[in-house]
Short mmCIF file of C-alpha atoms in Angstrom, two decimals:
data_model
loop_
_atom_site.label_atom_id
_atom_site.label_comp_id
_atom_site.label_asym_id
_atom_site.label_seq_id
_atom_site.Cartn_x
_atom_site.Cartn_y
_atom_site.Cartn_z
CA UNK A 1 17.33 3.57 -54.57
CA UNK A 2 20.32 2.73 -52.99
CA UNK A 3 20.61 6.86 -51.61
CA UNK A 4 17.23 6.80 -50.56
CA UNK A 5 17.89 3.76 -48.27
CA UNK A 6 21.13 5.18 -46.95
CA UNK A 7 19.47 8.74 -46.35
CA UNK A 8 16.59 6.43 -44.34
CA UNK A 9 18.91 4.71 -42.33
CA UNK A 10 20.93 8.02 -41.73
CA UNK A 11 17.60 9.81 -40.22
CA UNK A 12 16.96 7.31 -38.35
CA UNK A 13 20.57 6.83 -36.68
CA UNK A 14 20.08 10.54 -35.91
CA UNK A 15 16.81 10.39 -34.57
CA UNK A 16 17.81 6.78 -32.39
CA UNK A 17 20.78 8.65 -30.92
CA UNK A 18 18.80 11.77 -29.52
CA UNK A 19 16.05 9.60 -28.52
CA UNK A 20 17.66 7.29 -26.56
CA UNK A 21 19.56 9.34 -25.02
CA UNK A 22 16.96 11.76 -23.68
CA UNK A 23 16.90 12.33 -19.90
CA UNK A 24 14.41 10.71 -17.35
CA UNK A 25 10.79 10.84 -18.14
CA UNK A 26 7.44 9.36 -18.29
CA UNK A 27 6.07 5.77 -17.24
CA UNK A 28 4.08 4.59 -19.93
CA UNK A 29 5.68 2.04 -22.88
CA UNK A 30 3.27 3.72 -25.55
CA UNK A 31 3.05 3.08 -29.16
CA UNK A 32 5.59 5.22 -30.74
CA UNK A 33 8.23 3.66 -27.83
CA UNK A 34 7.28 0.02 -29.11
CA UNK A 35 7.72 1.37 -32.73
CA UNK A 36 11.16 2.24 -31.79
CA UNK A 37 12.24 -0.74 -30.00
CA UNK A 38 11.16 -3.06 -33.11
CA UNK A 39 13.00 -0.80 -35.24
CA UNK A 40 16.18 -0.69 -32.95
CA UNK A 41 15.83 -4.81 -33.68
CA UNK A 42 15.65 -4.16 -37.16
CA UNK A 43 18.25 -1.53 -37.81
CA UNK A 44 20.55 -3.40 -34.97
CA UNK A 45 23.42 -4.19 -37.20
CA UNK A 46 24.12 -0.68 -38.40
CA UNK A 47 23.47 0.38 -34.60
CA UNK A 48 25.98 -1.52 -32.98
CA UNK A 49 28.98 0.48 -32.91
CA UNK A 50 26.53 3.59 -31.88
CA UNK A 51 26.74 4.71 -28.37
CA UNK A 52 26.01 8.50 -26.94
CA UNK A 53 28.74 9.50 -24.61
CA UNK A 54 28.00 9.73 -20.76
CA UNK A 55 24.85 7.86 -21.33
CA UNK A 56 23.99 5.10 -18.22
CA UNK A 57 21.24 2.79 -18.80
CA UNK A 58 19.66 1.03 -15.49
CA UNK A 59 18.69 -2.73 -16.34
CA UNK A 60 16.31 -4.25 -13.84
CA UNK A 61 17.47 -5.93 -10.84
CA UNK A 62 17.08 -9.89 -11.02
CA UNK A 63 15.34 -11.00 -7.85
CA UNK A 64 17.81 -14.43 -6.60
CA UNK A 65 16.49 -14.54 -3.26
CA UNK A 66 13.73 -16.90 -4.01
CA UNK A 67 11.06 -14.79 -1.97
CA UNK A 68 8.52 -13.72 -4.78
CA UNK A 69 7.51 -10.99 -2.20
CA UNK A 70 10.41 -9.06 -3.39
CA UNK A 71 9.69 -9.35 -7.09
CA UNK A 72 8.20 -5.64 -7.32
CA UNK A 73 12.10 -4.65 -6.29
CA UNK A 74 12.85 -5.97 -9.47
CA UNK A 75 11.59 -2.99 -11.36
CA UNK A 76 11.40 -0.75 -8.21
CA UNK A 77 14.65 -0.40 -7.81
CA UNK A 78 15.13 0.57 -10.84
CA UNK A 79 13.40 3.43 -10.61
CA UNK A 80 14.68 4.82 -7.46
CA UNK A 81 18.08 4.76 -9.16
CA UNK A 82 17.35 6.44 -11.99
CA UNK A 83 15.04 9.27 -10.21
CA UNK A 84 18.40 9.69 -8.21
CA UNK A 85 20.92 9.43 -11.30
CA UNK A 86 18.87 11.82 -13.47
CA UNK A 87 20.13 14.80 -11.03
CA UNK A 88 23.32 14.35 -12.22
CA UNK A 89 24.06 16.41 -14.81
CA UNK A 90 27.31 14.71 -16.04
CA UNK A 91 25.17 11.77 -16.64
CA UNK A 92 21.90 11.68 -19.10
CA UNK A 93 19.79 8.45 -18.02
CA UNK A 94 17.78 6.56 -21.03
CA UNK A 95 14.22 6.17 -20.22
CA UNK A 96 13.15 3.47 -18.56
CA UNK A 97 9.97 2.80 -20.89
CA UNK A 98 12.71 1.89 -23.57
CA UNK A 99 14.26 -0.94 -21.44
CA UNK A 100 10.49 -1.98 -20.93
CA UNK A 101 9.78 -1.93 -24.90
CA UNK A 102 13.33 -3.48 -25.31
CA UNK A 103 12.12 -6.46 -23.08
CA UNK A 104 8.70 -6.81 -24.56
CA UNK A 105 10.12 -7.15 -27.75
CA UNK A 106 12.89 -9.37 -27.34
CA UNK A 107 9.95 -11.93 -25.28
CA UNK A 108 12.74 -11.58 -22.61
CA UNK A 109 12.01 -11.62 -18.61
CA UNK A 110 14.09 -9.82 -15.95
CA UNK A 111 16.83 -12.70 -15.65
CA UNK A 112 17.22 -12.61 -19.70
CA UNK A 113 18.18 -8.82 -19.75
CA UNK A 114 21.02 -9.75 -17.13
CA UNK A 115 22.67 -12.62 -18.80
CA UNK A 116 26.06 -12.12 -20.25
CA UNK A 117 24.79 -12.76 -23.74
CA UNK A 118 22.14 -10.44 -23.35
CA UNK A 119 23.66 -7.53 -21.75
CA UNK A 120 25.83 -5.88 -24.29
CA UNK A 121 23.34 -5.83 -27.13
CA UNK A 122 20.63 -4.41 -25.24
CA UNK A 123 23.07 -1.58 -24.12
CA UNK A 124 24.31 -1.28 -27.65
CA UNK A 125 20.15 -0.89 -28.55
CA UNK A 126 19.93 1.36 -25.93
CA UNK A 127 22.89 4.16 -27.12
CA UNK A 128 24.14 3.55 -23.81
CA UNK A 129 27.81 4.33 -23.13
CA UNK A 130 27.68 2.67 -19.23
CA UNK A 131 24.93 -0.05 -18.47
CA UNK A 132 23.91 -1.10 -14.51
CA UNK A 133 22.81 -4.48 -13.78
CA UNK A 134 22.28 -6.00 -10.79
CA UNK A 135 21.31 -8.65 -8.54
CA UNK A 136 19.35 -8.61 -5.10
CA UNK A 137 20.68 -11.67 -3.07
CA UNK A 138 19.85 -13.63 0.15
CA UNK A 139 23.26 -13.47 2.07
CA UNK A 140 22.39 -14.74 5.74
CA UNK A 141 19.36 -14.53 7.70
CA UNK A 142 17.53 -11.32 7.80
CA UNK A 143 20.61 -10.25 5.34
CA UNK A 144 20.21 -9.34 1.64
CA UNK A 145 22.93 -7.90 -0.73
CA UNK A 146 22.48 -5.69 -3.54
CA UNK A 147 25.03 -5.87 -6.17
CA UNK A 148 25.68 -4.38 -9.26
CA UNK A 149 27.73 -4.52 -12.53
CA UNK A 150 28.71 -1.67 -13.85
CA UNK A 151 29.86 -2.52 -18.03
CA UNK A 152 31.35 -0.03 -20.57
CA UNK A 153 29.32 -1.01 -23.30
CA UNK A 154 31.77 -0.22 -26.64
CA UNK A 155 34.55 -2.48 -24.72
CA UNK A 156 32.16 -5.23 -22.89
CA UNK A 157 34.26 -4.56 -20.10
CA UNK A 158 33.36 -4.90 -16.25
CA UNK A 159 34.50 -2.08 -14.52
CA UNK A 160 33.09 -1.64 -11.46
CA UNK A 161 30.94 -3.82 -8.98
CA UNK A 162 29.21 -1.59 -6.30
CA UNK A 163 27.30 -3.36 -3.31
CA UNK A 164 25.00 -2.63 -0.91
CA UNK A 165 24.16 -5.08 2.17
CA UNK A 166 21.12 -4.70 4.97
CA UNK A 167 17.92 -5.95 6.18
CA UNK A 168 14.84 -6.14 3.21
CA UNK A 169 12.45 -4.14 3.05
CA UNK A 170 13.78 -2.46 6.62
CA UNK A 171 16.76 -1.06 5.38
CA UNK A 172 15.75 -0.50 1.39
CA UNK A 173 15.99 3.15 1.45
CA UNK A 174 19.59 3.48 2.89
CA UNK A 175 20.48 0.16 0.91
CA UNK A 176 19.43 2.30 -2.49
CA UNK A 177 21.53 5.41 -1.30
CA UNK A 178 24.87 3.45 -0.82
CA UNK A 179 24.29 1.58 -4.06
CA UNK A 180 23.60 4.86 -5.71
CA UNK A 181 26.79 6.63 -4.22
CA UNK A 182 29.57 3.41 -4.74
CA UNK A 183 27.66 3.69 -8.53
CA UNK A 184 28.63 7.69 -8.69
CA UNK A 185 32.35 7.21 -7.62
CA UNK A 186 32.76 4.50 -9.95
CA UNK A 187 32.10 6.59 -12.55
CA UNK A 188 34.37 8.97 -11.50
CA UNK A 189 31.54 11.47 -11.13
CA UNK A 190 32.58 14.27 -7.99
CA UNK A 191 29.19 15.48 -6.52
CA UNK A 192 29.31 18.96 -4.92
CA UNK A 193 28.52 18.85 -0.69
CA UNK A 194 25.19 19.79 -1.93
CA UNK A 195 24.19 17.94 -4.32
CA UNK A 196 25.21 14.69 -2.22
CA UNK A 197 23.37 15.77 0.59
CA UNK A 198 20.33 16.12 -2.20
CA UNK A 199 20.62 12.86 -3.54
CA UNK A 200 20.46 11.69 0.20
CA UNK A 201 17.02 12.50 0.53
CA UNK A 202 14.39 10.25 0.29
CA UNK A 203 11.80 9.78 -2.21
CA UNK A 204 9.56 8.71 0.99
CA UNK A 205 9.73 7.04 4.23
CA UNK A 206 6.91 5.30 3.68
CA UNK A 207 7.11 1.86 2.19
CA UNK A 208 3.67 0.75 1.95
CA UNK A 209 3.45 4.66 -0.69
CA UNK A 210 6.78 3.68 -2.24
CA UNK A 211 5.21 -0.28 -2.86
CA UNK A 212 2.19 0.98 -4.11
CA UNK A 213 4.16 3.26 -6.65
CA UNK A 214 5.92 -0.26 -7.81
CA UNK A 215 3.10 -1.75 -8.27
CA UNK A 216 1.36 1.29 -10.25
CA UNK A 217 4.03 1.02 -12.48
CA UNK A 218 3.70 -2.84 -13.03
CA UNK A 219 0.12 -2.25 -14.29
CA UNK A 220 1.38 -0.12 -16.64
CA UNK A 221 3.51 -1.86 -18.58
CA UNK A 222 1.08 -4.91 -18.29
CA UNK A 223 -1.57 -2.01 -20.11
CA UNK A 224 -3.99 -1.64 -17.15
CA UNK A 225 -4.15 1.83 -16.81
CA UNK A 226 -7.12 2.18 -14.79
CA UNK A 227 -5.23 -0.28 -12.29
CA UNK A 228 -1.70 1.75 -12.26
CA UNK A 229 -4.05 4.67 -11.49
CA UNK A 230 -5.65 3.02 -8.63
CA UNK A 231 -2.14 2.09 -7.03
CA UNK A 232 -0.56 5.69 -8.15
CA UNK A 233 -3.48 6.84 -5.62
CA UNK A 234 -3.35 4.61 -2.55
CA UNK A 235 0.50 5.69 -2.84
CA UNK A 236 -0.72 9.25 -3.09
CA UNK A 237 -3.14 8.57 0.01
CA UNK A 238 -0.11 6.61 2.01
CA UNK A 239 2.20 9.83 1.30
CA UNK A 240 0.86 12.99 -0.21
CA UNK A 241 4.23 14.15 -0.44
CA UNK A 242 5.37 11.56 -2.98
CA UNK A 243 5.59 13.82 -5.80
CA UNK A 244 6.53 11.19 -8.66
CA UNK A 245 2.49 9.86 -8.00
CA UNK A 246 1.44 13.34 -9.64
CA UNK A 247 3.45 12.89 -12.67
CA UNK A 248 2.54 9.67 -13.24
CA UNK A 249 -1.18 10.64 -13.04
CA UNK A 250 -0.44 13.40 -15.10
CA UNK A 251 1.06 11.17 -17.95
CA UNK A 252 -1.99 8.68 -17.82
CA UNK A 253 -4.00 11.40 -18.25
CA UNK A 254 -2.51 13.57 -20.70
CA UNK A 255 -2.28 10.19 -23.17
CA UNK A 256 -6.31 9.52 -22.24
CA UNK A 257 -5.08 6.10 -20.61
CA UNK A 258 -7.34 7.07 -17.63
CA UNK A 259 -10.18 8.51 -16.93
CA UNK A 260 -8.94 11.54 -14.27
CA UNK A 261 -10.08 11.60 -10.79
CA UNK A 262 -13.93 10.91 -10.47
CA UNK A 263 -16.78 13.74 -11.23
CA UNK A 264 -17.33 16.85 -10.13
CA UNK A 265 -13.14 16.91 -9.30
CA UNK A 266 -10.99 18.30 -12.22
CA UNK A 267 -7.25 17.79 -12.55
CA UNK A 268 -5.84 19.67 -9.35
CA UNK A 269 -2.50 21.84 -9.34
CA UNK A 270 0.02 20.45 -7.10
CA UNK A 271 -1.16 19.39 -3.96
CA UNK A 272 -4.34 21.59 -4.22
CA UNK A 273 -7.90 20.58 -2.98
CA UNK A 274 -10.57 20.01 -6.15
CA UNK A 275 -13.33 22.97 -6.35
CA UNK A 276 -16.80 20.98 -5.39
CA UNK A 277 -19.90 22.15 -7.71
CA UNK A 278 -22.84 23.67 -6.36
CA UNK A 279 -24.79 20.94 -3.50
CA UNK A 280 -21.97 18.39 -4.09
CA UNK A 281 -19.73 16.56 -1.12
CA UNK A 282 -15.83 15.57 -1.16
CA UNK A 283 -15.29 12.46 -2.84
CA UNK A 284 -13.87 10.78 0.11
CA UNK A 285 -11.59 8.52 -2.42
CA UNK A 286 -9.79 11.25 -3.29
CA UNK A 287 -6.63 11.59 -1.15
CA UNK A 288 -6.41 15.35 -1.11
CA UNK A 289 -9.49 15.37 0.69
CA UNK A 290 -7.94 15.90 4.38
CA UNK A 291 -7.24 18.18 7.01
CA UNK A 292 -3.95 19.45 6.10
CA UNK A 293 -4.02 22.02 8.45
CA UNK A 294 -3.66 19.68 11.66
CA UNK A 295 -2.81 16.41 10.37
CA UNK A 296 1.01 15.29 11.68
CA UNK A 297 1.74 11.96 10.15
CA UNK A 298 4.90 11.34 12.00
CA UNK A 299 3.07 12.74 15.53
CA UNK A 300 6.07 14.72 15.81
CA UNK A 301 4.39 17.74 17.27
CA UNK A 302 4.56 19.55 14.15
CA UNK A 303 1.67 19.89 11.48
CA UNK A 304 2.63 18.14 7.67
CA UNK A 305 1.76 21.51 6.40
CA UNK A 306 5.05 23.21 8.24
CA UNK A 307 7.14 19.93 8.76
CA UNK A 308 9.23 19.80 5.74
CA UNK A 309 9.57 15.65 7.23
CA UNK A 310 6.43 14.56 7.64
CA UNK A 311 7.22 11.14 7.71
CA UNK A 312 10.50 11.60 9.95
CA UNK A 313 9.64 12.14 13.70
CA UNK A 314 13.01 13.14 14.85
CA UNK A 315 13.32 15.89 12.19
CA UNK A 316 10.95 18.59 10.87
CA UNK A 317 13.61 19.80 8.42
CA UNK A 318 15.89 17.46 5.91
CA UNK A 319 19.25 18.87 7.15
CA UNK A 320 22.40 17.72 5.15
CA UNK A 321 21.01 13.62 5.08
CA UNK A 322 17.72 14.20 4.36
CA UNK A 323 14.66 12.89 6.36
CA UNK A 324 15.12 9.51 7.52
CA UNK A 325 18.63 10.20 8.38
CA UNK A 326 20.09 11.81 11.43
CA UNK A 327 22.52 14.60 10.42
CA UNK A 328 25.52 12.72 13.06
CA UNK A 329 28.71 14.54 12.61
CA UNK A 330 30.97 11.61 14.69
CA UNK A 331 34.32 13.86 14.54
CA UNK A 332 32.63 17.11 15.24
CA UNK A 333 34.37 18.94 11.73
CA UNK A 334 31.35 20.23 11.23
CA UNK A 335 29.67 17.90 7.90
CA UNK A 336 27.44 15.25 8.93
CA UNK A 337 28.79 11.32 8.50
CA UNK A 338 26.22 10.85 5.54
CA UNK A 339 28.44 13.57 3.29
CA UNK A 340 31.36 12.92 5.28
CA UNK A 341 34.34 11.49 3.39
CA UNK A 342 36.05 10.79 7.00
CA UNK A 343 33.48 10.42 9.40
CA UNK A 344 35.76 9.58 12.20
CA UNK A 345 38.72 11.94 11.53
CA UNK A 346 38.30 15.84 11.77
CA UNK A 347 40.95 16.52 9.37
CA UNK A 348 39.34 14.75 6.78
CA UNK A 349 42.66 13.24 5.32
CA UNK A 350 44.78 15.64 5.61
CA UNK A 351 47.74 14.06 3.71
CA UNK A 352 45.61 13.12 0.53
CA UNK A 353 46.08 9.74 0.62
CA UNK A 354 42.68 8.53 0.02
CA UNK A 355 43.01 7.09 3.93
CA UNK A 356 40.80 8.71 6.54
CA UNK A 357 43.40 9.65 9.72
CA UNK A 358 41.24 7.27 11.92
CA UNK A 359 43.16 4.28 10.42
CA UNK A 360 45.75 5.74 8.70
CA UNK A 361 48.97 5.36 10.36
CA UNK A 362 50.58 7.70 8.77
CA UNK A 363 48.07 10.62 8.56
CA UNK A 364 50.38 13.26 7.68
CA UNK A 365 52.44 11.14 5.38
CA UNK A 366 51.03 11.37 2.14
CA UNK A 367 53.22 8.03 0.75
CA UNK A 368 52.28 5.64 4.07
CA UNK A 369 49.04 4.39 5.95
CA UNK A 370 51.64 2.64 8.22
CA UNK A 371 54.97 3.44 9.88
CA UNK A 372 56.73 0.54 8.40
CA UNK A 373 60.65 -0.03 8.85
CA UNK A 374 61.07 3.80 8.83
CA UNK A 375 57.76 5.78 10.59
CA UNK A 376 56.26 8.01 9.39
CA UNK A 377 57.82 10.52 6.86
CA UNK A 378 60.81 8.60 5.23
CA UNK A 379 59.81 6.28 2.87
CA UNK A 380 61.02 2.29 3.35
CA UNK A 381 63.50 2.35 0.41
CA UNK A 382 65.51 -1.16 0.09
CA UNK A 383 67.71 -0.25 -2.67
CA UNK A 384 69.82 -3.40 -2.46
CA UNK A 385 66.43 -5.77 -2.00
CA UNK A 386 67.71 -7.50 1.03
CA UNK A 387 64.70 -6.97 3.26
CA UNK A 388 66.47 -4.43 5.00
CA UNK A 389 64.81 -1.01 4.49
CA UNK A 390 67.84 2.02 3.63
CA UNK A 391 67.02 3.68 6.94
CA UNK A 392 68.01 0.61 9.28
CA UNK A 393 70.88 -0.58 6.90
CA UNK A 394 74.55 -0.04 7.29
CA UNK A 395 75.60 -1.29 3.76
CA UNK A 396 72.17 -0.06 1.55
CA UNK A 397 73.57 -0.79 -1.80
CA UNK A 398 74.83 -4.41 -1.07
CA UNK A 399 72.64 -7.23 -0.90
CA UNK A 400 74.78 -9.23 1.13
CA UNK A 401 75.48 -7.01 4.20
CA UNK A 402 73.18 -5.03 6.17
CA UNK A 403 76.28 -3.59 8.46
CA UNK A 404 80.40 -2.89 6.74
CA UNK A 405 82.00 -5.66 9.30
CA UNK A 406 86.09 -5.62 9.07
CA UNK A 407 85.96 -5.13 5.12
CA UNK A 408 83.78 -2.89 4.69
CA UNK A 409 80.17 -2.90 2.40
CA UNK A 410 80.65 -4.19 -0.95
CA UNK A 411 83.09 -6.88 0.16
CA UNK A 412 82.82 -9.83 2.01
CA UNK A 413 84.35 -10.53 5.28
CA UNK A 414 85.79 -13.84 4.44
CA UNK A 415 88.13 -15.35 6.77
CA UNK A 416 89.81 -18.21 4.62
CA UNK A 417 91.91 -19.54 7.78
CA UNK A 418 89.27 -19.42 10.31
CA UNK A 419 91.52 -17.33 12.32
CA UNK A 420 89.13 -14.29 13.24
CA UNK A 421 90.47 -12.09 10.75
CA UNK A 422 89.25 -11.49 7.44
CA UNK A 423 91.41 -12.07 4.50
CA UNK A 424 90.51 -8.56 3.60
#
């Protein structure tokens, strides 16, 4: 009896660990994700010490600002961050719907996942090696902070505290992307020039799309599915390009949580027009009824259908930021400030010091930032601890004299009599 039980517990240890640590994927909390969240509870003891290596769990941000307007950021972004970690192959994301069953489960709201007591055991639940939590803050006016806790789970130790500041909702897609990247380089992740100017991209420009999407995915996990659907497509209709609508859709569908896009339309391919039947008109609900071949939603000049930035009038293609962001290259080195280590300084740190050259004192100096006592190249020894650095001091090894006087370094020039002459 007793090998059966162990030989239970074992299969499901193995099956927990693969599970949970599975990379981004669907929306939907469905049954068998509940069935493994109560289980989880159940089997938590033996689970505790469990925890899949590389693994980064995303906790939902805990709205503090006391503006309920910004609640669906709670959850939103959430989800931006983890579309944007998943890309990174050193790092495997657990699904989101697993913090969601997690939550349900444990009767817990947003705040209760972030509190100290909480944290730890939900990342131990979770498999997850490295757990985000954050906090979205009212700093001054028009001012909003994003900040984040980054925890080792096996140690419960704080290791990192990224932090992003701007104007809400203005500034929410930039504000994600510098949370994203101080996130990266405190895991000690380097990103290729490529893949950074990727992950710069937006998922969309267009907030009212991206709101709707937040909103979708509220329904969901509330079990309105024919609601999430109807958000999922005013997001599609605000931006067609918002390819994470499709997917969602897709997943509703393919579980029979919704009921597809109305009669006579069948489930499209990617951004392809429904075939009508026989004496029937477009559905005008349907947002891939439009004139694709002339409509420019950015009134760049440039039809959606060949502006790879259809929501970015000052760019038709996304460059090394991505749409949204100009490709500036301040010091002219050729890589544009949002990839650029060194913005302001061509060289790019020459010397290695971690210290771009535009405020680095010292920037062929690999040892200074500053000139110091000795400039640049000759480091400000004080071997004696006098305050004195070795380059400016005529006695280096003693303590008491900084020049040798009538005696010499090492002794004194003591002049018992007063007389002008050392005894020396």
């Amino acid at each position: 009896m007793k090998q059966k039980s162990f030989s239970a517990l074992l299969s499901f240890l193995l099956i927990w660990v693969v599970v949970t640590a599975s990379a981004w994927g669907g929306q939907v909390v469905t049954d068998e994700v509940r069935s493994w969240a109560k289980e989880a509870l159940e089997q938590e003891k033996a689970l505790e010490t469990i925890s899949a290596p590389n693994t980064v769990a995303v906790l939902y941000f805990c709205n503090k600002t006391e503006w309920s307007n910004l609640d669906l950021l709670q959850k939103g972004l959430t989800i931006m961050l983890m579309t944007d970690l998943s890309r990174v192959k050193e790092i495997k994301v657990v699904e989101r719907p697993k913090l969601e069953a997690l939550k349900q489960e444990l009767g817990l709201g947003v705040s209760g996942l972030v509190e100290s007591e909480t944290t730890s055991r939900v990342g131990r639940l979770l498999g997850a090696e490295h757990l985000i939590g954050g906090d979205i803050i009212k700093s001054k006016i028009d001012e909003f902070q994003l900040k984040s806790n980054l925890l080792k789970v096996p140690t419960e130790e704080i290791f990192g505290q990224p932090m992003a500041e701007g104007e809400l909702l203005a500034e929410l897609f930039r504000m994600e992307k510098d949370l994203l990247f101080e996130i990266i380089k405190e895991l000690q992740i380097e990103l290729s020039p490529e893949l950074k100017a990727e992950l710069r991209k937006f998922l969309t420009t267009n907030l009212k799309a991206l709101l709707y999407l937040f909103q979708g995915i509220e329904q969901s996990d509330l079990g309105n599915y024919e609601e999430a659907a109807e958000f999922y497509q005013l997001a599609s209709e605000e931006d067609p390009n918002l390819s994470l609508v499709e997917d969602f859709l897709r997943e509703l569908e393919d579980l029979n949580l919704w009921s597809g896009w109305p009669e006579p339309y069948s489930p499209p391919e990617r951004g392809a027009k429904p075939e009508l039947r026989a004496g029937e008109s477009p559905d005008p609900r349907d947002p891939r009824e439009r004139d694709v071949d002339h409509e420019d939603s950015d009134g760049d000049g440039t039809p959606d259908i060949n502006d790879n930035c259809p929501n970015d009038p000052n760019k038709t293609e996304p460059g090394q930021c991505g749409c949204g962001v100009p490709d500036t290259d301040s010091d002219g080195d050729g890589a544009a400030d949002c990839v650029d280590e060194c913005p302001n300084d061509p060289d790019n740190d020459a010397d290695g010091d971690g210290v771009c050259g535009d405020v680095d004192g010292c920037p062929n100096d690999p040892n200074k930032t500053e000139p110091g006592q000795c400039g640049c190249g000759v480091p400000d020894t004080d071997s004696d601890g006098d305050g004195t650095a070795d380059c400016n001091d005529g006695c280096p090894n003693d303590p008491n004299k900084t020049e040798p006087g009538q005696c010499g370094c090492g002794v004194p020039d003591t002049d018992s009599d007063g007389d002008g002459t050392a005894d020396c």
